Coordinates of N, CA and C in Angstrom, one line a residue:
Chain A
G1 N 5.0 -19.9 -12.0 CA 4.7 -21.1 -11.4 C 3.4 -21.2 -11.5
A2 N 2.8 -22.4 -11.0 CA 1.4 -22.8 -11.0 C 1.0 -22.3 -9.9
G3 N -0.7 -22.1 -10.1 CA -1.0 -21.3 -9.1 C -1.8 -22.4 -8.4
V4 N -2.8 -21.6 -7.2 CA -3.3 -22.7 -6.3 C -4.9 -23.3 -7.1
S5 N -4.5 -24.6 -7.1 CA -5.8 -25.3 -7.6 C -6.7 -26.1 -6.8
Q6 N -7.6 -26.3 -7.0 CA -8.7 -27.0 -6.4 C -9.7 -27.7 -7.4
S7 N -10.0 -28.8 -7.0 CA -10.8 -29.7 -7.4 C -12.0 -30.6 -6.4
P8 N -13.3 -30.7 -6.9 CA -13.5 -30.6 -8.5 C -14.0 -28.8 -8.6
S9 N -14.0 -28.6 -10.0 CA -14.6 -27.1 -9.8 C -16.2 -26.8 -9.8
N10 N -16.9 -28.3 -9.8 CA -18.2 -27.8 -9.6 C -18.6 -29.4 -8.8
K11 N -19.4 -29.1 -8.0 CA -20.0 -30.6 -7.4 C -21.4 -30.3 -6.9
V12 N -22.1 -31.2 -7.4 CA -23.7 -31.4 -6.9 C -23.9 -32.4 -6.3
T13 N -24.7 -32.5 -5.3 CA -24.8 -33.5 -4.1 C -26.1 -33.4 -3.4
E14 N -26.8 -34.3 -3.1 CA -27.9 -34.3 -2.4 C -27.7 -33.7 -1.1
K15 N -28.6 -33.7 -0.5 CA -28.7 -33.2 1.0 C -28.9 -34.3 1.5
G16 N -27.7 -34.4 2.7 CA -27.4 -35.5 3.4 C -26.3 -36.1 3.7
K17 N -25.7 -35.9 2.2 CA -24.6 -36.6 1.6 C -23.2 -36.0 2.1
D18 N -21.9 -36.7 2.2 CA -21.0 -36.1 2.6 C -20.1 -35.8 1.2
V19 N -19.4 -34.3 1.5 CA -18.3 -34.0 0.0 C -16.9 -34.0 0.6
E20 N -16.2 -33.9 0.0 CA -14.7 -33.5 0.1 C -14.3 -32.5 -1.1
L21 N -13.7 -31.5 -0.6 CA -13.1 -30.7 -1.7 C -11.7 -30.1 -1.3
R22 N -10.7 -30.8 -2.7 CA -9.5 -30.2 -2.3 C -8.5 -29.2 -3.0
C23 N -7.6 -28.7 -2.2 CA -6.9 -27.7 -2.6 C -5.5 -28.1 -2.6
D24 N -4.8 -27.7 -3.6 CA -3.3 -27.6 -3.7 C -3.2 -26.7 -3.9
P25 N -2.0 -26.1 -2.7 CA -1.4 -24.8 -2.9 C -0.2 -24.6 -3.7
I26 N 0.0 -23.2 -3.7 CA 1.5 -22.7 -4.5 C 2.6 -23.1 -3.6
S27 N 3.6 -24.1 -4.7 CA 4.4 -24.4 -4.0 C 5.4 -23.9 -3.2
G28 N 5.7 -24.2 -1.6 CA 6.7 -23.7 -1.0 C 5.3 -22.7 -0.1
H29 N 4.2 -22.6 -0.3 CA 3.4 -21.7 0.7 C 3.1 -22.6 1.7
T30 N 3.5 -22.0 2.9 CA 3.5 -22.9 3.8 C 1.9 -22.7 4.8
A31 N 1.4 -21.2 4.8 CA -0.2 -21.1 4.8 C -1.1 -21.1 4.2
L32 N -2.8 -21.8 4.3 CA -3.3 -22.5 3.5 C -4.7 -22.1 4.4
Y33 N -5.6 -21.1 3.3 CA -7.0 -21.1 4.0 C -7.9 -21.6 3.3
W34 N -9.2 -21.5 4.0 CA -10.3 -21.8 3.1 C -11.0 -20.6 3.6
Y35 N -12.0 -20.2 2.6 CA -12.9 -19.4 2.4 C -14.0 -19.7 1.9
R36 N -15.6 -19.2 2.0 CA -16.6 -19.5 1.3 C -17.4 -18.6 0.8
Q37 N -17.9 -18.2 -0.3 CA -18.4 -17.0 -0.7 C -19.9 -17.5 -1.1
S38 N -20.9 -16.9 -0.6 CA -22.1 -17.2 -1.0 C -23.0 -15.6 -1.0
L39 N -24.1 -15.9 -1.9 CA -24.7 -14.7 -2.0 C -25.2 -14.0 -0.9
G40 N -25.8 -14.6 -0.1 CA -26.3 -14.3 1.2 C -25.3 -13.6 2.0
Q41 N -24.0 -14.3 2.3 CA -23.1 -14.0 3.4 C -21.9 -13.5 3.1
G42 N -21.7 -13.2 1.3 CA -20.5 -12.8 0.9 C -19.5 -13.8 1.3
L43 N -18.1 -13.2 1.5 CA -17.1 -14.0 1.6 C -16.6 -14.0 3.2
E44 N -16.2 -15.2 3.4 CA -16.4 -15.6 5.0 C -15.4 -16.8 5.1
F45 N -14.2 -16.3 6.1 CA -13.3 -17.2 6.6 C -14.2 -18.6 7.1
L46 N -13.2 -19.4 6.9 CA -13.1 -20.7 7.2 C -12.3 -21.5 8.5
I47 N -11.3 -21.2 7.9 CA -10.2 -21.9 8.6 C -8.7 -21.4 8.1
Y48 N -7.4 -21.7 8.7 CA -6.2 -21.5 8.4 C -5.4 -22.5 8.7
F49 N -4.4 -22.7 7.7 CA -3.5 -23.8 8.1 C -2.1 -23.3 8.2
Q50 N -1.4 -23.3 8.9 CA 0.3 -23.1 9.2 C 1.0 -24.4 9.1
G51 N 1.8 -24.9 8.2 CA 2.0 -26.5 8.3 C 0.7 -27.4 8.0
N52 N 1.0 -28.2 9.1 CA -0.2 -29.2 9.1 C -1.2 -28.9 10.3
S53 N -0.6 -27.5 11.1 CA -1.7 -27.8 12.1 C -2.9 -26.3 11.6
A54 N -3.8 -26.5 12.3 CA -4.9 -25.3 12.0 C -4.9 -24.4 13.4
P55 N -4.2 -23.2 13.3 CA -4.3 -22.3 14.6 C -5.8 -21.5 14.9
D56 N -6.2 -21.6 13.7 CA -7.7 -20.8 13.7 C -8.5 -21.5 12.8
K57 N -9.7 -22.2 13.7 CA -10.6 -22.7 13.3 C -12.2 -21.9 13.1
S58 N -11.6 -20.5 13.6 CA -12.9 -19.9 13.9 C -14.3 -19.9 13.3
G59 N -13.7 -20.1 12.1 CA -14.8 -19.7 10.9 C -15.4 -21.0 10.4
L60 N -15.5 -22.0 11.4 CA -16.3 -22.9 10.9 C -17.4 -23.1 11.1
P61 N -18.8 -23.2 10.4 CA -20.0 -22.9 10.8 C -20.6 -24.1 11.7
S62 N -20.1 -25.2 11.5 CA -20.8 -26.2 12.2 C -19.6 -27.4 12.3
D63 N -20.1 -28.3 13.5 CA -19.0 -29.3 13.6 C -19.3 -30.6 12.3
R64 N -20.1 -30.3 11.6 CA -20.3 -30.6 10.2 C -19.0 -30.5 9.1
F65 N -18.4 -29.1 9.7 CA -17.1 -29.0 8.7 C -15.9 -29.2 9.4
S66 N -15.1 -29.7 8.6 CA -13.5 -30.2 8.7 C -12.9 -30.0 8.1
A67 N -11.8 -29.7 8.5 CA -10.6 -29.6 7.3 C -9.5 -30.5 8.0
E68 N -8.3 -31.3 6.9 CA -7.4 -31.3 7.1 C -6.3 -31.1 6.1
R69 N -5.2 -30.9 6.9 CA -4.2 -30.7 5.6 C -2.6 -31.6 6.0
T70 N -2.4 -32.4 5.0 CA -1.1 -33.2 5.0 C 0.1 -33.2 4.4
G71 N 1.6 -33.1 5.0 CA 3.0 -33.0 4.6 C 2.8 -31.5 4.1
G72 N 2.2 -30.9 4.7 CA 2.5 -29.2 4.5 C 2.0 -28.8 3.4
S73 N 1.1 -29.7 2.3 CA 0.6 -29.3 1.2 C -0.7 -29.1 0.9
V74 N -1.3 -30.3 0.3 CA -2.8 -30.6 0.1 C -3.7 -30.5 1.2
S75 N -4.5 -30.0 1.2 CA -5.4 -29.8 1.7 C -6.9 -30.5 1.7
T76 N -7.7 -30.6 2.8 CA -9.0 -31.4 2.3 C -9.9 -31.1 3.1
L77 N -10.9 -30.4 2.4 CA -12.0 -29.6 3.3 C -13.3 -30.8 3.2
T78 N -14.1 -30.9 4.4 CA -15.0 -32.3 4.3 C -16.3 -31.8 4.8
I79 N -17.2 -31.5 4.3 CA -18.6 -31.3 4.8 C -19.5 -32.4 5.0
Q80 N -19.8 -32.7 6.1 CA -20.6 -34.2 6.5 C -22.0 -33.5 5.9
R81 N -23.1 -34.6 6.1 CA -24.3 -34.5 5.9 C -24.9 -33.3 5.3
T82 N -24.5 -32.7 4.3 CA -24.4 -31.6 3.6 C -26.0 -30.9 3.6
Q83 N -26.2 -29.5 3.8 CA -27.3 -29.0 3.9 C -27.5 -28.1 2.7
Q84 N -28.7 -27.8 2.5 CA -28.8 -26.7 1.5 C -28.1 -25.4 1.4
E85 N -28.2 -24.9 2.6 CA -27.6 -23.5 3.0 C -25.8 -23.8 2.9
D86 N -25.6 -25.2 3.0 CA -24.0 -25.2 2.4 C -23.5 -25.1 1.0
S87 N -25.0 -24.6 0.3 CA -24.4 -24.4 -1.0 C -23.6 -23.1 -1.3
A88 N -22.5 -22.9 -2.1 CA -22.0 -21.7 -2.1 C -20.6 -22.2 -2.9
V89 N -19.6 -21.0 -3.3 CA -17.9 -21.0 -3.5 C -17.5 -21.4 -2.6
Y90 N -16.3 -22.4 -2.7 CA -15.7 -22.5 -1.7 C -14.1 -22.2 -2.1
L91 N -13.4 -21.2 -1.7 CA -12.0 -21.0 -2.2 C -10.9 -21.1 -1.0
C92 N -10.1 -21.5 -1.9 CA -8.9 -22.1 -0.9 C -7.6 -20.7 -1.4
A93 N -6.9 -20.5 -0.6 CA -5.9 -19.5 -0.8 C -4.8 -20.1 -0.1
S94 N -3.5 -19.7 -0.5 CA -2.4 -19.8 0.1 C -1.6 -18.5 0.1
S95 N -0.4 -18.6 1.1 CA 0.8 -17.7 1.3 C 1.9 -18.2 1.7
L96 N 2.7 -17.1 1.8 CA 4.2 -17.9 2.4 C 4.3 -18.1 3.7
G97 N 3.2 -17.6 4.6 CA 3.3 -17.7 6.2 C 4.1 -16.5 6.6
L98 N 4.2 -15.8 6.1 CA 5.4 -15.0 7.1 C 4.8 -13.5 7.5
A99 N 5.1 -12.7 8.3 CA 4.7 -11.6 8.8 C 4.9 -10.7 7.9
G100 N 3.8 -9.4 7.8 CA 3.6 -8.4 7.1 C 3.0 -8.7 6.1
Q101 N 3.2 -8.0 4.6 CA 2.1 -8.1 3.8 C 1.3 -9.4 3.9
D102 N 2.4 -10.6 3.4 CA 1.8 -12.0 3.2 C 0.5 -12.0 2.5
T103 N 0.8 -11.5 1.0 CA -0.2 -11.8 0.3 C -1.0 -13.3 0.2
Q104 N -2.6 -13.2 0.1 CA -2.9 -14.6 0.1 C -3.3 -14.9 -1.5
Y105 N -3.1 -15.9 -2.0 CA -3.0 -15.8 -3.2 C -4.6 -16.9 -3.7
F106 N -5.2 -16.9 -4.5 CA -6.8 -17.9 -4.1 C -6.7 -18.8 -5.6
G107 N -7.1 -19.7 -5.3 CA -7.4 -20.8 -6.4 C -8.9 -20.2 -6.8
P108 N -9.2 -21.4 -8.3 CA -10.6 -20.9 -9.0 C -12.0 -21.2 -8.1
G109 N -11.7 -21.7 -6.8 CA -12.9 -22.0 -6.5 C -13.5 -23.4 -6.8
T110 N -14.2 -24.0 -5.7 CA -15.3 -25.4 -6.2 C -16.8 -24.4 -5.9
R111 N -17.5 -24.7 -7.1 CA -19.1 -24.0 -6.6 C -19.5 -26.0 -6.2
L112 N -20.2 -25.5 -5.2 CA -21.1 -26.8 -4.1 C -22.7 -26.5 -4.3
T113 N -23.3 -27.3 -5.1 CA -24.8 -27.1 -5.2 C -25.3 -28.6 -4.2
V114 N -26.0 -28.0 -3.2 CA -26.9 -29.1 -2.4 C -28.4 -28.8 -2.7
L115 N -28.5 -30.2 -3.4 CA -29.9 -30.5 -4.2 C -30.9 -31.0 -2.7
Chain B
A1 N -20.7 -6.0 14.1 CA -20.3 -4.6 13.3 C -19.5 -4.8 12.0
Q2 N -20.1 -4.6 11.4 CA -19.3 -4.4 9.8 C -17.8 -4.1 9.8
K3 N -16.8 -4.9 9.9 CA -15.4 -4.3 9.9 C -14.9 -3.8 8.4
I4 N -15.4 -3.9 7.7 CA -15.4 -4.0 6.3 C -16.4 -3.0 5.4
T5 N -16.3 -1.6 5.0 CA -17.9 -1.5 4.7 C -17.4 -0.9 3.1
Q6 N -17.9 -1.5 1.8 CA -18.2 -1.2 0.7 C -19.6 -0.4 0.4
T7 N -19.5 1.0 0.4 CA -21.1 1.5 0.0 C -21.5 1.7 -1.1
Q8 N -20.6 1.2 -2.2 CA -21.1 1.2 -3.6 C -21.5 -0.2 -4.1
P9 N -22.5 -0.4 -4.3 CA -23.0 -1.7 -5.0 C -22.6 -1.9 -6.3
G10 N -22.7 -1.1 -6.9 CA -22.4 -1.0 -8.5 C -21.8 0.6 -8.6
M11 N -20.9 0.5 -10.0 CA -20.3 1.5 -10.5 C -20.4 1.4 -11.7
F12 N -20.6 2.4 -12.3 CA -20.1 2.5 -14.0 C -19.0 3.7 -14.6
V13 N -18.3 3.4 -15.1 CA -17.2 4.5 -15.7 C -16.9 4.1 -17.2
Q14 N -16.6 5.4 -17.6 CA -16.2 5.1 -18.9 C -14.8 4.9 -19.5
E15 N -14.8 4.2 -20.4 CA -13.6 3.8 -20.8 C -12.3 5.2 -20.8
K16 N -11.0 4.5 -20.4 CA -10.2 5.7 -20.2 C -9.9 6.6 -19.0
E17 N -11.3 6.9 -18.4 CA -11.7 7.6 -17.4 C -11.3 6.9 -15.8
A18 N -10.8 8.1 -14.8 CA -10.5 7.1 -13.9 C -11.7 7.2 -12.5
V19 N -11.3 5.7 -11.7 CA -12.7 5.5 -10.9 C -12.1 5.0 -9.6
T20 N -12.8 5.8 -8.8 CA -12.5 5.6 -7.1 C -13.7 4.6 -6.4
L21 N -13.2 3.5 -6.1 CA -14.0 2.4 -5.0 C -13.5 2.8 -3.8
D22 N -14.8 3.2 -3.1 CA -14.5 3.4 -1.7 C -14.8 1.9 -0.6
C23 N -13.6 2.4 0.4 CA -13.7 1.3 1.4 C -13.4 2.0 2.6
T24 N -14.0 1.4 3.5 CA -13.8 2.2 5.1 C -13.4 1.0 6.0
Y25 N -12.9 1.3 7.3 CA -12.8 -0.3 7.9 C -13.1 0.3 9.4
D26 N -12.9 -0.7 10.2 CA -13.1 -0.4 11.8 C -12.1 -1.7 12.4
T27 N -11.1 -1.0 13.2 CA -10.5 -1.9 13.8 C -9.5 -1.2 14.9
S28 N -9.4 -2.0 15.9 CA -9.0 -1.3 17.3 C -7.3 -1.3 17.3
D29 N -6.9 -2.6 16.3 CA -5.4 -2.8 16.0 C -5.0 -1.4 15.7
Q30 N -3.4 -1.5 16.1 CA -2.8 -0.4 15.5 C -1.8 -1.1 13.9
S31 N -1.7 -2.2 14.2 CA -1.2 -3.1 13.1 C -2.0 -4.0 12.6
Y32 N -2.2 -3.6 10.9 CA -3.2 -4.2 10.3 C -2.6 -4.2 8.7
G33 N -3.3 -4.8 7.9 CA -2.8 -4.4 6.5 C -4.6 -4.5 5.6
L34 N -4.3 -3.9 4.8 CA -5.5 -3.6 3.7 C -5.0 -4.2 2.3
F35 N -6.4 -5.0 1.7 CA -5.8 -5.6 0.4 C -7.1 -5.1 -0.5
W36 N -6.9 -5.0 -1.6 CA -7.6 -4.9 -2.3 C -7.8 -6.2 -3.7
Y37 N -8.5 -6.6 -4.1 CA -8.6 -8.2 -4.9 C -10.0 -7.7 -5.9
K38 N -10.0 -8.4 -7.1 CA -10.5 -8.1 -8.4 C -11.1 -9.6 -8.5
Q39 N -12.3 -9.5 -8.9 CA -13.2 -10.8 -8.8 C -13.7 -10.6 -10.5
P40 N -13.3 -11.3 -11.3 CA -13.6 -11.1 -13.0 C -15.0 -12.4 -12.8
S41 N -15.8 -12.4 -13.9 CA -16.6 -13.2 -13.9 C -16.6 -15.1 -13.8
S42 N -15.3 -14.7 -14.1 CA -14.6 -16.3 -14.0 C -14.5 -16.8 -12.8
G43 N -14.7 -15.6 -11.6 CA -14.5 -16.3 -10.4 C -13.5 -16.1 -9.8
E44 N -12.3 -15.9 -10.1 CA -11.0 -16.2 -9.5 C -11.0 -15.0 -8.6
M45 N -10.3 -15.0 -7.7 CA -9.8 -13.4 -6.9 C -8.1 -13.5 -7.0
I46 N -8.2 -12.3 -7.6 CA -6.9 -11.6 -8.4 C -6.6 -10.4 -7.5
F47 N -5.0 -10.6 -6.7 CA -4.9 -9.4 -5.7 C -4.4 -8.3 -6.8
L48 N -4.4 -7.3 -5.9 CA -4.1 -5.9 -6.8 C -3.3 -4.9 -6.0
I49 N -3.6 -4.8 -4.8 CA -2.6 -3.7 -4.0 C -2.6 -4.2 -2.8
Y50 N -1.6 -3.5 -2.2 CA -1.5 -4.0 -0.1 C -1.5 -2.7 0.1
Q51 N -1.8 -2.3 1.1 CA -1.3 -1.1 2.1 C -1.1 -1.7 3.6
G52 N -0.2 -1.3 4.1 CA 0.0 -1.8 5.6 C -0.4 -0.4 6.4
S53 N -0.5 -0.8 7.6 CA -0.8 0.5 8.7 C 0.1 1.3 8.6
Y54 N 1.4 0.9 9.0 CA 2.6 1.9 9.2 C 3.0 2.3 8.0
D55 N 2.6 1.8 6.7 CA 3.0 2.7 5.4 C 2.9 4.0 5.0
E56 N 3.9 5.1 5.2 CA 3.3 6.3 5.1 C 3.2 6.9 3.7
Q57 N 3.3 6.1 2.6 CA 3.0 6.2 1.4 C 2.1 5.6 0.8
N58 N 1.2 6.1 -0.1 CA 0.1 5.4 -0.6 C 0.7 4.5 -1.5
A59 N 0.1 3.1 -1.4 CA 0.2 2.1 -2.2 C -0.1 2.3 -3.8
T60 N 0.8 2.1 -4.6 CA 0.9 2.2 -6.1 C 1.1 0.5 -6.9
E61 N 0.4 0.4 -7.6 CA 0.5 -0.6 -8.5 C -0.1 -0.5 -10.1
G62 N 1.2 0.0 -10.6 CA 0.6 0.1 -12.2 C -0.8 0.9 -12.0
R63 N -1.6 0.8 -12.6 CA -2.7 1.6 -12.8 C -3.4 2.0 -11.5
Y64 N -3.3 1.2 -10.8 CA -3.7 0.9 -9.2 C -3.3 1.4 -8.3
S65 N -4.0 2.6 -7.5 CA -3.5 3.1 -6.3 C -4.4 3.4 -5.5
L66 N -3.8 3.3 -4.3 CA -4.8 3.1 -3.0 C -4.6 4.7 -2.2
N67 N -5.8 5.4 -1.7 CA -5.7 6.5 -0.9 C -6.1 6.2 0.4
F68 N -5.1 5.9 0.9 CA -5.0 5.5 2.5 C -5.0 7.0 3.3
Q69 N -6.2 6.8 3.9 CA -6.7 7.7 5.3 C -6.8 7.4 6.4
K70 N -5.7 7.3 7.1 CA -5.7 6.6 8.4 C -6.7 7.1 9.3
A71 N -6.8 8.1 9.7 CA -7.6 9.1 10.8 C -8.8 8.6 10.3
R72 N -9.4 8.7 9.0 CA -10.5 8.5 8.4 C -11.0 7.2 8.3
K73 N -10.1 6.2 8.3 CA -10.2 4.4 8.2 C -11.0 4.1 6.9
S74 N -10.1 5.1 5.8 CA -10.4 4.6 4.7 C -9.3 4.1 4.1
A75 N -9.5 3.2 2.7 CA -8.6 2.6 2.0 C -9.4 2.6 0.4
N76 N -9.1 3.6 -0.1 CA -10.2 3.5 -1.6 C -9.1 3.4 -2.8
L77 N -9.6 2.6 -3.3 CA -8.9 1.9 -4.6 C -9.3 3.2 -5.9
V78 N -8.5 3.4 -6.2 CA -8.5 4.1 -7.7 C -7.9 3.7 -8.6
I79 N -8.5 3.5 -10.0 CA -8.2 2.8 -11.3 C -8.1 4.0 -11.9
S80 N -6.9 3.9 -12.5 CA -6.4 5.1 -13.7 C -7.1 4.6 -15.2
A81 N -7.2 5.4 -15.9 CA -7.4 5.0 -17.5 C -8.3 3.6 -17.3
S82 N -9.0 3.4 -17.0 CA -10.3 2.4 -17.0 C -10.4 1.7 -18.0
Q83 N -9.9 0.3 -18.5 CA -10.4 -0.4 -19.4 C -11.4 -1.3 -19.6
L84 N -11.7 -2.3 -20.2 CA -12.9 -2.9 -20.5 C -12.8 -3.8 -19.4
G85 N -11.3 -4.3 -19.4 CA -10.8 -5.6 -19.0 C -11.0 -5.5 -17.1
D86 N -11.4 -4.2 -16.7 CA -11.5 -4.3 -15.5 C -13.3 -3.9 -14.9
S87 N -13.6 -4.3 -15.9 CA -15.1 -4.7 -15.5 C -15.0 -6.4 -14.4
A88 N -15.2 -5.9 -13.4 CA -15.4 -7.0 -12.5 C -15.7 -6.7 -11.0
M89 N -16.2 -7.5 -9.9 CA -16.1 -7.3 -8.5 C -14.6 -6.9 -8.1
Y90 N -15.0 -6.1 -6.9 CA -13.7 -5.5 -6.7 C -14.1 -5.5 -4.7
F91 N -13.3 -6.4 -4.5 CA -13.5 -6.5 -2.6 C -12.2 -6.0 -1.7
C92 N -12.8 -5.0 -1.1 CA -12.0 -4.7 0.0 C -11.5 -5.4 1.0
A93 N -10.3 -5.9 2.0 CA -10.6 -6.7 2.7 C -9.3 -6.6 3.9
M94 N -9.4 -6.9 5.1 CA -8.4 -6.6 5.8 C -7.8 -7.2 6.7
R95 N -6.6 -7.5 6.9 CA -5.7 -8.5 8.2 C -5.5 -7.9 9.3
E96 N -6.1 -8.0 10.4 CA -5.6 -7.6 11.8 C -4.5 -8.8 12.2
A97 N -3.3 -7.6 12.9 CA -2.4 -8.8 13.1 C -2.4 -9.4 14.3
R98 N -3.3 -9.4 15.0 CA -3.4 -10.1 16.4 C -2.6 -11.4 16.4
A99 N -2.1 -11.9 17.4 CA -1.2 -13.2 17.2 C -2.3 -14.3 16.6
G100 N -2.1 -14.8 15.8 CA -2.7 -16.4 15.5 C -3.7 -15.6 14.5
R101 N -4.1 -14.3 14.0 CA -5.2 -13.9 13.3 C -4.5 -13.7 12.4
R102 N -4.7 -14.6 10.9 CA -4.4 -14.4 9.5 C -5.5 -14.3 8.7
A103 N -6.5 -14.7 8.7 CA -7.7 -14.4 8.1 C -8.0 -13.0 7.9
L104 N -8.4 -13.2 6.5 CA -9.0 -11.8 5.9 C -10.3 -11.5 5.8
T105 N -10.8 -10.5 6.3 CA -12.4 -9.9 6.4 C -12.4 -9.0 5.4
F106 N -13.6 -9.4 4.5 CA -14.0 -9.0 3.5 C -14.5 -8.2 3.3
G107 N -15.3 -7.1 2.5 CA -16.0 -6.1 2.3 C -17.4 -6.9 1.5
S108 N -18.3 -6.2 1.0 CA -19.2 -6.9 0.1 C -19.1 -6.9 -1.2
G109 N -18.4 -5.9 -1.4 CA -17.6 -5.8 -3.0 C -18.5 -4.7 -3.6
T110 N -17.6 -4.1 -4.9 CA -18.8 -3.3 -5.7 C -18.5 -3.8 -6.9
R111 N -19.1 -3.7 -7.7 CA -19.2 -4.3 -9.4 C -19.0 -3.3 -9.9
L112 N -18.0 -3.4 -10.6 CA -17.3 -2.4 -11.5 C -17.8 -2.3 -13.3
Q113 N -18.7 -1.4 -14.1 CA -18.8 -1.9 -15.4 C -18.2 -0.5 -16.0
V114 N -17.3 -0.8 -16.7 CA -16.6 0.0 -17.9 C -17.4 0.2 -19.0
Q115 N -17.7 1.3 -19.2 CA -18.1 1.3 -20.6 C -17.8 1.6 -21.5
P116 N -17.8 1.4 -23.1 CA -17.2 2.0 -24.2 C -17.4 3.5 -24.7

């Protein structure tokens, strides 16, 4: 079946602009996660959704970052007033949302470059 | 404090040989899970293997096995019979089973290069 998809694959924006990154999880996966991968910080958790609610937003670095999920499926990560330090690869993952192993499967990522 | 430590930034191995990638972790939880992911140059994170804290047997998946030493808090990945396609970054990750806590915490990764 289809894996996790993300769009766009690359995004170049100017400092101060807003950007939206999209994630389409594996069909039937109720849990969805956003991570960020950068050279300086490695892989960092941002936010977790179970269905449409986000019980864990602890990784969002500032109030410029927000995310929503609608219909228990597609999620959008929005970064307002982008800064150069926001440049990174943003990875989305999904899982069945069960107890135990509940492996997270990752999408190809969106590479964000803020000029 | 680092929750996941991967002390080998880079490793070389000859094709067809076995290689061990080190991972140590730190948690006070009794219930947790340990994962290994592979990230080729294409960028996608590929799940390799999982070990639960209560699993008594070391996990195996094909050429991948996990050397789990709970008392030492280590979860080393062993790749047998290395192939050129194994060249990639490898990340160890942990999920602690506290209520509502589903995030993975990743180590800094090990870059493996398989030489012909």
